[in-house]
Structure formats: structure tokens, C-alpha cells
């Protein structure tokens, strides 16, 4: 079994910054891609940023230049540095990971962390 636990969300004023963390644990052999998604009220979940095991990244156009995804493979942890926050960034942010465990390869989700940006 594999678990993803996010942390770092909170309430911040527009223009501020947050750093989200996603720690994976369990019977992990390797972690392939890791990504951050977000879901605002009444909207579909959308991909924000992703990073491969080799460090290649991609971002949604709406966050380019403000969000930075990174990972520490030794710690099985991904990070999302969020700068210049806008009210429209308010959402629940979810971590996702493509994990090969001792049993199988599967896709896992964290429980989500709330980010609220006040204007």
C-alpha cells in the first residue's frame, strides 16, 4: 500500500507565497511522474504542474512563471512553490503520483490541502 500526504496549504493574501509538500510512503520501489492538481468549487480538477523522475517539468499556462514544482527522490517527496498568489488560485490542491510498489504499478492521490487566497 502507498500513501500520499500533502501539507503546506493555508490562507494567504494575494501576492503571497506558499510551499506545498507531498510525501509518499509505503511499499515503494520507484516513483515515476508526480504532479499537482487543483480543484476549485464548481470546477473540474485540473493539472497544475508535473515532474518526471528525471526532473522534466510541465506547467499549466495559468501558473507558468509563478509555480515551481520540484522533487526529492531520496525522500519520495514533491514540492510546489507557489508565488504571486492570486484569488483565482484558491482551490484544494491534490498530489498525484505514478508509483511502482512491490505489488504493482498504480496511480495514487493524496487527500488534498486547501489553499485560500484573499484579495
Short mmCIF file of N, CA, C and O in Angstrom, two decimals:
data_model
loop_
_atom_site.label_atom_id
_atom_site.label_comp_id
_atom_site.label_asym_id
_atom_site.label_seq_id
_atom_site.Cartn_x
_atom_site.Cartn_y
_atom_site.Cartn_z
N UNK A 1 0.85 -1.20 0.00
CA UNK A 1 0.00 0.00 0.00
C UNK A 1 0.88 1.25 0.00
O UNK A 1 1.96 1.27 0.60
N UNK A 2 0.40 2.27 -0.68
CA UNK A 2 1.14 3.54 -0.81
C UNK A 2 0.23 4.67 -0.34
O UNK A 2 -0.96 4.69 -0.65
N UNK A 3 0.80 5.60 0.40
CA UNK A 3 0.06 6.77 0.85
C UNK A 3 0.77 8.04 0.41
O UNK A 3 1.99 8.10 0.41
N UNK A 4 -0.02 9.04 0.04
CA UNK A 4 0.49 10.37 -0.26
C UNK A 4 -0.11 11.34 0.75
O UNK A 4 -1.33 11.36 0.93
N UNK A 5 0.73 12.13 1.37
CA UNK A 5 0.26 13.09 2.36
C UNK A 5 0.74 14.49 1.97
O UNK A 5 1.95 14.73 1.88
N UNK A 6 -0.23 15.37 1.74
CA UNK A 6 0.11 16.76 1.40
C UNK A 6 0.13 17.62 2.65
O UNK A 6 -0.57 17.33 3.64
N UNK A 7 0.88 18.69 2.58
CA UNK A 7 0.89 19.68 3.65
C UNK A 7 1.31 21.02 3.07
O UNK A 7 1.80 21.09 1.94
N UNK A 8 1.09 22.07 3.84
CA UNK A 8 1.56 23.39 3.44
C UNK A 8 0.50 24.36 2.97
O UNK A 8 0.80 25.53 2.70
N UNK A 9 -0.73 23.90 2.87
CA UNK A 9 -1.79 24.81 2.45
C UNK A 9 -2.13 25.81 3.54
O UNK A 9 -1.64 25.72 4.67
N UNK A 10 -2.98 26.77 3.20
CA UNK A 10 -3.40 27.74 4.19
C UNK A 10 -4.06 28.94 3.57
O UNK A 10 -4.38 28.94 2.37
N UNK A 11 -4.25 29.95 4.39
CA UNK A 11 -4.85 31.21 3.96
C UNK A 11 -3.75 32.24 3.78
O UNK A 11 -2.93 32.45 4.69
N UNK A 12 -3.73 32.88 2.63
CA UNK A 12 -2.67 33.84 2.35
C UNK A 12 -3.25 35.00 1.56
O UNK A 12 -4.24 34.82 0.81
N UNK A 13 -2.67 36.16 1.69
CA UNK A 13 -3.12 37.31 0.92
C UNK A 13 -2.59 37.25 -0.50
O UNK A 13 -1.55 36.63 -0.78
N UNK A 14 -3.30 37.88 -1.38
CA UNK A 14 -2.86 37.95 -2.78
C UNK A 14 -1.45 38.53 -2.84
O UNK A 14 -1.12 39.48 -2.12
N UNK A 15 -0.64 37.93 -3.69
CA UNK A 15 0.75 38.34 -3.81
C UNK A 15 1.70 37.56 -2.94
O UNK A 15 2.92 37.64 -3.10
N UNK A 16 1.14 36.78 -2.02
CA UNK A 16 1.95 35.99 -1.11
C UNK A 16 2.43 34.69 -1.72
O UNK A 16 2.21 34.42 -2.91
N UNK A 17 3.07 33.88 -0.88
CA UNK A 17 3.65 32.62 -1.33
C UNK A 17 3.30 31.49 -0.37
O UNK A 17 3.04 31.72 0.81
N UNK A 18 3.30 30.30 -0.91
CA UNK A 18 3.15 29.08 -0.13
C UNK A 18 4.04 28.01 -0.72
O UNK A 18 4.36 28.05 -1.92
N UNK A 19 4.40 27.05 0.10
CA UNK A 19 5.13 25.89 -0.39
C UNK A 19 4.38 24.64 0.06
O UNK A 19 4.27 24.37 1.25
N UNK A 20 3.90 23.89 -0.92
CA UNK A 20 3.20 22.66 -0.64
C UNK A 20 4.17 21.49 -0.72
O UNK A 20 5.08 21.49 -1.54
N UNK A 21 3.93 20.50 0.13
CA UNK A 21 4.75 19.29 0.12
C UNK A 21 3.86 18.07 -0.05
O UNK A 21 2.71 18.06 0.43
N UNK A 22 4.40 17.05 -0.68
CA UNK A 22 3.68 15.79 -0.86
C UNK A 22 4.67 14.67 -0.58
O UNK A 22 5.60 14.46 -1.36
N UNK A 23 4.44 13.96 0.51
CA UNK A 23 5.33 12.87 0.90
C UNK A 23 4.67 11.54 0.62
O UNK A 23 3.55 11.28 1.06
N UNK A 24 5.37 10.69 -0.11
CA UNK A 24 4.88 9.36 -0.42
C UNK A 24 5.54 8.35 0.50
O UNK A 24 6.73 8.45 0.80
N UNK A 25 4.76 7.39 0.96
CA UNK A 25 5.29 6.35 1.83
C UNK A 25 4.61 5.03 1.53
O UNK A 25 3.56 4.98 0.90
N UNK A 26 5.23 3.96 2.01
CA UNK A 26 4.67 2.63 1.79
C UNK A 26 5.66 1.73 1.08
O UNK A 26 6.86 1.97 1.09
N UNK A 27 5.12 0.72 0.43
CA UNK A 27 5.96 -0.29 -0.22
C UNK A 27 6.38 0.19 -1.62
O UNK A 27 6.01 -0.39 -2.63
N UNK A 28 7.19 1.22 -1.64
CA UNK A 28 7.56 1.89 -2.89
C UNK A 28 8.85 1.32 -3.45
O UNK A 28 9.85 1.24 -2.75
N UNK A 29 8.80 0.95 -4.72
CA UNK A 29 10.01 0.56 -5.43
C UNK A 29 10.56 1.77 -6.19
O UNK A 29 11.74 2.07 -6.12
N UNK A 30 9.67 2.45 -6.88
CA UNK A 30 10.08 3.66 -7.59
C UNK A 30 8.86 4.54 -7.83
O UNK A 30 7.73 4.06 -7.87
N UNK A 31 9.11 5.83 -7.95
CA UNK A 31 8.05 6.78 -8.26
C UNK A 31 8.36 7.38 -9.62
O UNK A 31 9.44 7.93 -9.83
N UNK A 32 7.44 7.27 -10.53
CA UNK A 32 7.62 7.80 -11.87
C UNK A 32 7.23 9.28 -11.85
O UNK A 32 7.82 10.06 -11.15
N UNK A 33 6.22 9.67 -12.55
CA UNK A 33 5.83 11.08 -12.53
C UNK A 33 5.09 11.43 -11.24
O UNK A 33 4.40 10.59 -10.66
N UNK A 34 5.27 12.67 -10.80
CA UNK A 34 4.50 13.22 -9.68
C UNK A 34 3.89 14.53 -10.16
O UNK A 34 4.52 15.25 -10.95
N UNK A 35 2.71 14.80 -9.69
CA UNK A 35 2.05 16.01 -10.16
C UNK A 35 1.17 16.64 -9.09
O UNK A 35 0.83 16.01 -8.10
N UNK A 36 0.87 17.89 -9.35
CA UNK A 36 -0.07 18.63 -8.51
C UNK A 36 -1.28 19.02 -9.35
O UNK A 36 -1.12 19.53 -10.47
N UNK A 37 -2.44 18.77 -8.81
CA UNK A 37 -3.70 19.16 -9.42
C UNK A 37 -4.43 20.08 -8.45
O UNK A 37 -4.12 20.11 -7.26
N UNK A 38 -5.40 20.80 -8.97
CA UNK A 38 -6.23 21.60 -8.08
C UNK A 38 -7.68 21.55 -8.55
O UNK A 38 -7.96 21.34 -9.73
N UNK A 39 -8.56 21.75 -7.58
CA UNK A 39 -9.98 21.77 -7.89
C UNK A 39 -10.63 22.89 -7.10
O UNK A 39 -10.64 22.87 -5.86
N UNK A 40 -11.13 23.86 -7.84
CA UNK A 40 -11.86 24.98 -7.24
C UNK A 40 -13.34 24.61 -7.15
O UNK A 40 -13.82 23.75 -7.89
N UNK A 41 -14.09 25.25 -6.26
CA UNK A 41 -15.52 24.94 -6.12
C UNK A 41 -16.26 25.09 -7.44
O UNK A 41 -16.11 26.10 -8.14
N UNK A 42 -17.00 24.06 -7.80
CA UNK A 42 -17.78 24.10 -9.02
C UNK A 42 -17.01 23.88 -10.29
O UNK A 42 -17.57 23.99 -11.38
N UNK A 43 -15.72 23.57 -10.16
CA UNK A 43 -14.89 23.36 -11.36
C UNK A 43 -14.29 21.97 -11.35
O UNK A 43 -14.22 21.30 -10.33
N UNK A 44 -13.83 21.57 -12.52
CA UNK A 44 -13.18 20.27 -12.64
C UNK A 44 -11.76 20.33 -12.11
O UNK A 44 -11.12 21.38 -12.09
N UNK A 45 -11.29 19.18 -11.69
CA UNK A 45 -9.89 19.10 -11.26
C UNK A 45 -8.99 19.30 -12.46
O UNK A 45 -9.22 18.72 -13.54
N UNK A 46 -7.94 20.09 -12.29
CA UNK A 46 -7.04 20.40 -13.40
C UNK A 46 -5.59 20.19 -12.98
O UNK A 46 -5.22 20.38 -11.82
N UNK A 47 -4.79 19.80 -13.96
CA UNK A 47 -3.37 19.64 -13.73
C UNK A 47 -2.72 21.00 -13.61
O UNK A 47 -2.91 21.86 -14.47
N UNK A 48 -1.93 21.18 -12.57
CA UNK A 48 -1.20 22.43 -12.36
C UNK A 48 0.24 22.29 -12.81
O UNK A 48 0.76 23.12 -13.55
N UNK A 49 0.88 21.23 -12.35
CA UNK A 49 2.29 21.02 -12.68
C UNK A 49 2.64 19.56 -12.48
O UNK A 49 2.02 18.87 -11.66
N UNK A 50 3.64 19.10 -13.22
CA UNK A 50 4.09 17.72 -13.10
C UNK A 50 5.59 17.65 -13.29
O UNK A 50 6.19 18.52 -13.95
N UNK A 51 6.18 16.63 -12.68
CA UNK A 51 7.62 16.42 -12.80
C UNK A 51 7.90 14.94 -12.95
O UNK A 51 7.32 14.10 -12.25
N UNK A 52 8.77 14.60 -13.89
CA UNK A 52 9.13 13.20 -14.11
C UNK A 52 10.22 12.78 -13.13
O UNK A 52 10.80 13.61 -12.42
N UNK A 53 10.52 11.49 -13.12
CA UNK A 53 11.59 11.01 -12.24
C UNK A 53 12.94 11.61 -12.63
O UNK A 53 13.83 11.74 -11.80
N UNK A 54 13.06 11.99 -13.89
CA UNK A 54 14.30 12.60 -14.35
C UNK A 54 14.38 14.10 -14.15
O UNK A 54 15.40 14.71 -14.43
N UNK A 55 13.27 14.69 -13.68
CA UNK A 55 13.28 16.11 -13.39
C UNK A 55 12.66 17.00 -14.45
O UNK A 55 12.62 18.22 -14.28
N UNK A 56 12.16 16.43 -15.53
CA UNK A 56 11.47 17.24 -16.53
C UNK A 56 10.14 17.73 -15.97
O UNK A 56 9.43 16.97 -15.31
N UNK A 57 9.82 18.97 -16.26
CA UNK A 57 8.61 19.57 -15.70
C UNK A 57 7.69 20.11 -16.79
O UNK A 57 8.13 20.42 -17.91
N UNK A 58 6.42 20.20 -16.46
CA UNK A 58 5.49 20.92 -17.31
C UNK A 58 4.45 21.60 -16.42
O UNK A 58 4.18 21.13 -15.31
N UNK A 59 3.91 22.70 -16.92
CA UNK A 59 3.00 23.54 -16.15
C UNK A 59 1.78 23.94 -16.96
O UNK A 59 1.84 24.08 -18.18
N UNK A 60 0.69 24.16 -16.24
CA UNK A 60 -0.47 24.77 -16.88
C UNK A 60 -0.12 26.20 -17.25
O UNK A 60 0.64 26.87 -16.54
N UNK A 61 -0.66 26.68 -18.35
CA UNK A 61 -0.34 28.04 -18.80
C UNK A 61 -0.68 29.08 -17.73
O UNK A 61 0.01 30.08 -17.59
N UNK A 62 -1.72 28.83 -16.95
CA UNK A 62 -2.18 29.80 -15.98
C UNK A 62 -1.23 29.99 -14.80
O UNK A 62 -1.34 30.97 -14.06
N UNK A 63 -0.28 29.07 -14.64
CA UNK A 63 0.62 29.17 -13.49
C UNK A 63 2.08 29.32 -13.89
O UNK A 63 2.95 29.47 -13.02
N UNK A 64 2.37 29.30 -15.17
CA UNK A 64 3.76 29.43 -15.61
C UNK A 64 4.37 30.73 -15.11
O UNK A 64 3.76 31.78 -15.20
N UNK A 65 5.58 30.62 -14.58
CA UNK A 65 6.26 31.78 -14.06
C UNK A 65 5.96 32.08 -12.61
O UNK A 65 6.65 32.89 -11.98
N UNK A 66 4.92 31.44 -12.06
CA UNK A 66 4.57 31.68 -10.65
C UNK A 66 4.71 30.42 -9.79
O UNK A 66 4.97 30.51 -8.60
N UNK A 67 4.50 29.26 -10.39
CA UNK A 67 4.57 27.99 -9.68
C UNK A 67 5.84 27.25 -10.10
O UNK A 67 6.22 27.27 -11.27
N UNK A 68 6.45 26.58 -9.14
CA UNK A 68 7.63 25.77 -9.43
C UNK A 68 7.48 24.41 -8.75
O UNK A 68 7.33 24.34 -7.52
N UNK A 69 7.52 23.37 -9.55
CA UNK A 69 7.44 22.02 -9.00
C UNK A 69 8.85 21.43 -8.91
O UNK A 69 9.69 21.68 -9.78
N UNK A 70 9.09 20.68 -7.86
CA UNK A 70 10.37 20.01 -7.69
C UNK A 70 10.14 18.72 -6.91
O UNK A 70 9.05 18.49 -6.39
N UNK A 71 11.17 17.91 -6.85
CA UNK A 71 11.04 16.67 -6.08
C UNK A 71 12.38 16.26 -5.51
O UNK A 71 13.44 16.59 -6.06
N UNK A 72 12.31 15.55 -4.41
CA UNK A 72 13.48 14.97 -3.77
C UNK A 72 13.28 13.46 -3.82
O UNK A 72 12.49 12.90 -3.05
N UNK A 73 13.94 12.82 -4.75
CA UNK A 73 13.73 11.39 -4.94
C UNK A 73 14.16 10.57 -3.72
O UNK A 73 13.58 9.53 -3.43
N UNK A 74 15.17 11.04 -3.02
CA UNK A 74 15.63 10.31 -1.84
C UNK A 74 14.58 10.31 -0.74
O UNK A 74 14.51 9.38 0.08
N UNK A 75 13.75 11.33 -0.72
CA UNK A 75 12.70 11.46 0.31
C UNK A 75 11.32 11.10 -0.22
O UNK A 75 10.35 11.19 0.52
N UNK A 76 11.25 10.71 -1.49
CA UNK A 76 9.94 10.41 -2.11
C UNK A 76 8.96 11.56 -1.90
O UNK A 76 7.78 11.34 -1.57
N UNK A 77 9.44 12.75 -2.09
CA UNK A 77 8.64 13.95 -1.80
C UNK A 77 8.66 14.91 -2.99
O UNK A 77 9.71 15.10 -3.60
N UNK A 78 7.50 15.47 -3.27
CA UNK A 78 7.38 16.51 -4.28
C UNK A 78 6.97 17.81 -3.60
O UNK A 78 6.31 17.80 -2.55
N UNK A 79 7.37 18.90 -4.21
CA UNK A 79 7.07 20.22 -3.67
C UNK A 79 6.42 21.09 -4.75
O UNK A 79 6.68 20.90 -5.95
N UNK A 80 5.63 22.03 -4.31
CA UNK A 80 5.09 23.02 -5.21
C UNK A 80 5.27 24.39 -4.56
O UNK A 80 4.60 24.69 -3.56
N UNK A 81 6.19 25.16 -5.10
CA UNK A 81 6.40 26.53 -4.63
C UNK A 81 5.44 27.43 -5.40
O UNK A 81 5.46 27.44 -6.64
N UNK A 82 4.61 28.13 -4.66
CA UNK A 82 3.60 28.98 -5.29
C UNK A 82 3.89 30.43 -4.91
O UNK A 82 3.83 30.79 -3.73
N UNK A 83 4.20 31.24 -5.88
CA UNK A 83 4.49 32.65 -5.66
C UNK A 83 3.45 33.52 -6.36
O UNK A 83 2.71 33.06 -7.22
N UNK A 84 3.41 34.78 -5.97
CA UNK A 84 2.50 35.75 -6.59
C UNK A 84 1.08 35.20 -6.64
O UNK A 84 0.43 35.23 -7.69
N UNK A 85 0.61 34.72 -5.51
CA UNK A 85 -0.70 34.09 -5.47
C UNK A 85 -1.80 35.06 -5.84
O UNK A 85 -1.76 36.25 -5.51
N UNK A 86 -2.80 34.52 -6.53
CA UNK A 86 -3.97 35.28 -6.95
C UNK A 86 -5.22 34.65 -6.34
O UNK A 86 -5.24 33.45 -6.06
N UNK A 87 -6.27 35.43 -6.16
CA UNK A 87 -7.51 34.85 -5.64
C UNK A 87 -8.01 33.66 -6.46
O UNK A 87 -8.57 32.72 -5.90
N UNK A 88 -7.77 33.69 -7.76
CA UNK A 88 -8.22 32.57 -8.59
C UNK A 88 -7.40 31.30 -8.40
O UNK A 88 -7.73 30.26 -8.97
N UNK A 89 -6.34 31.37 -7.61
CA UNK A 89 -5.59 30.16 -7.25
C UNK A 89 -6.25 29.40 -6.10
O UNK A 89 -5.80 28.30 -5.75
N UNK A 90 -7.27 29.99 -5.51
CA UNK A 90 -7.97 29.33 -4.42
C UNK A 90 -8.57 28.02 -4.89
O UNK A 90 -9.31 27.96 -5.87
N UNK A 91 -8.21 26.95 -4.19
CA UNK A 91 -8.66 25.61 -4.57
C UNK A 91 -8.12 24.60 -3.55
O UNK A 91 -7.28 24.94 -2.71
N UNK A 92 -8.59 23.38 -3.68
CA UNK A 92 -7.96 22.26 -2.98
C UNK A 92 -6.89 21.71 -3.91
O UNK A 92 -7.18 21.42 -5.09
N UNK A 93 -5.70 21.59 -3.41
CA UNK A 93 -4.58 21.11 -4.20
C UNK A 93 -4.29 19.65 -3.83
O UNK A 93 -4.14 19.31 -2.65
N UNK A 94 -4.24 18.82 -4.86
CA UNK A 94 -4.04 17.39 -4.68
C UNK A 94 -2.71 16.95 -5.30
O UNK A 94 -2.36 17.39 -6.40
N UNK A 95 -2.05 16.07 -4.61
CA UNK A 95 -0.85 15.45 -5.13
C UNK A 95 -1.22 14.13 -5.80
O UNK A 95 -2.12 13.41 -5.34
N UNK A 96 -0.53 13.85 -6.88
CA UNK A 96 -0.73 12.60 -7.62
C UNK A 96 0.62 11.99 -7.93
O UNK A 96 1.58 12.71 -8.23
N UNK A 97 0.70 10.67 -7.85
CA UNK A 97 1.96 10.01 -8.15
C UNK A 97 1.73 8.68 -8.85
O UNK A 97 0.80 7.93 -8.50
N UNK A 98 2.57 8.43 -9.82
CA UNK A 98 2.58 7.16 -10.54
C UNK A 98 3.67 6.31 -9.87
O UNK A 98 4.85 6.59 -10.04
N UNK A 99 3.23 5.32 -9.12
CA UNK A 99 4.15 4.60 -8.23
C UNK A 99 4.22 3.13 -8.60
O UNK A 99 3.19 2.48 -8.83
N UNK A 100 5.43 2.62 -8.64
CA UNK A 100 5.64 1.19 -8.74
C UNK A 100 5.95 0.67 -7.34
O UNK A 100 6.96 1.07 -6.74
N UNK A 101 5.07 -0.16 -6.81
CA UNK A 101 5.29 -0.74 -5.49
C UNK A 101 5.78 -2.17 -5.66
O UNK A 101 5.99 -2.65 -6.77
N UNK A 102 5.95 -2.85 -4.55
CA UNK A 102 6.39 -4.24 -4.62
C UNK A 102 5.28 -5.13 -5.18
O UNK A 102 5.54 -6.29 -5.53
N UNK A 103 4.07 -4.59 -5.28
CA UNK A 103 2.93 -5.37 -5.75
C UNK A 103 2.55 -5.05 -7.19
O UNK A 103 2.21 -5.92 -7.97
N UNK A 104 2.57 -3.76 -7.54
CA UNK A 104 2.08 -3.36 -8.84
C UNK A 104 2.43 -1.91 -9.10
O UNK A 104 2.95 -1.21 -8.24
N UNK A 105 2.13 -1.47 -10.30
CA UNK A 105 2.24 -0.05 -10.65
C UNK A 105 0.85 0.55 -10.62
O UNK A 105 -0.08 -0.01 -11.19
N UNK A 106 0.71 1.68 -9.94
CA UNK A 106 -0.61 2.27 -9.80
C UNK A 106 -0.49 3.77 -9.65
O UNK A 106 0.60 4.31 -9.44
N UNK A 107 -1.60 4.42 -9.76
CA UNK A 107 -1.69 5.86 -9.63
C UNK A 107 -2.37 6.19 -8.31
O UNK A 107 -3.42 5.63 -8.00
N UNK A 108 -1.76 7.09 -7.54
CA UNK A 108 -2.27 7.40 -6.20
C UNK A 108 -2.55 8.89 -6.04
O UNK A 108 -1.88 9.73 -6.69
N UNK A 109 -3.50 9.18 -5.17
CA UNK A 109 -3.86 10.56 -4.86
C UNK A 109 -3.72 10.82 -3.36
O UNK A 109 -3.96 9.93 -2.54
N UNK A 110 -3.35 12.03 -3.04
CA UNK A 110 -3.38 12.46 -1.65
C UNK A 110 -4.77 12.95 -1.28
O UNK A 110 -5.67 12.98 -2.11
N UNK A 111 -4.91 13.37 -0.03
CA UNK A 111 -6.22 13.77 0.47
C UNK A 111 -6.54 15.23 0.14
O UNK A 111 -7.69 15.65 0.28
N UNK A 112 -5.55 15.97 -0.28
CA UNK A 112 -5.76 17.36 -0.66
C UNK A 112 -5.41 18.33 0.46
O UNK A 112 -5.52 18.01 1.65
N UNK A 113 -4.99 19.51 0.06
CA UNK A 113 -4.71 20.59 1.02
C UNK A 113 -5.32 21.87 0.48
O UNK A 113 -5.19 22.18 -0.70
N UNK A 114 -6.02 22.60 1.34
CA UNK A 114 -6.74 23.79 0.91
C UNK A 114 -5.81 24.99 0.82
O UNK A 114 -5.04 25.28 1.75
N UNK A 115 -5.90 25.69 -0.30
CA UNK A 115 -5.20 26.96 -0.47
C UNK A 115 -6.27 28.03 -0.71
O UNK A 115 -7.08 27.90 -1.63
N UNK A 116 -6.27 29.03 0.14
CA UNK A 116 -7.23 30.12 0.02
C UNK A 116 -6.47 31.43 -0.08
O UNK A 116 -5.64 31.73 0.78
N UNK A 117 -6.76 32.18 -1.13
CA UNK A 117 -6.07 33.45 -1.38
C UNK A 117 -7.08 34.58 -1.23
O UNK A 117 -8.08 34.62 -1.96
N UNK A 118 -6.83 35.48 -0.32
CA UNK A 118 -7.73 36.62 -0.12
C UNK A 118 -7.23 37.82 -0.91
O UNK A 118 -6.03 38.02 -1.09
N UNK A 119 -8.20 38.61 -1.38
CA UNK A 119 -7.83 39.77 -2.20
C UNK A 119 -7.61 41.01 -1.34
O UNK A 119 -7.87 41.01 -0.15
#
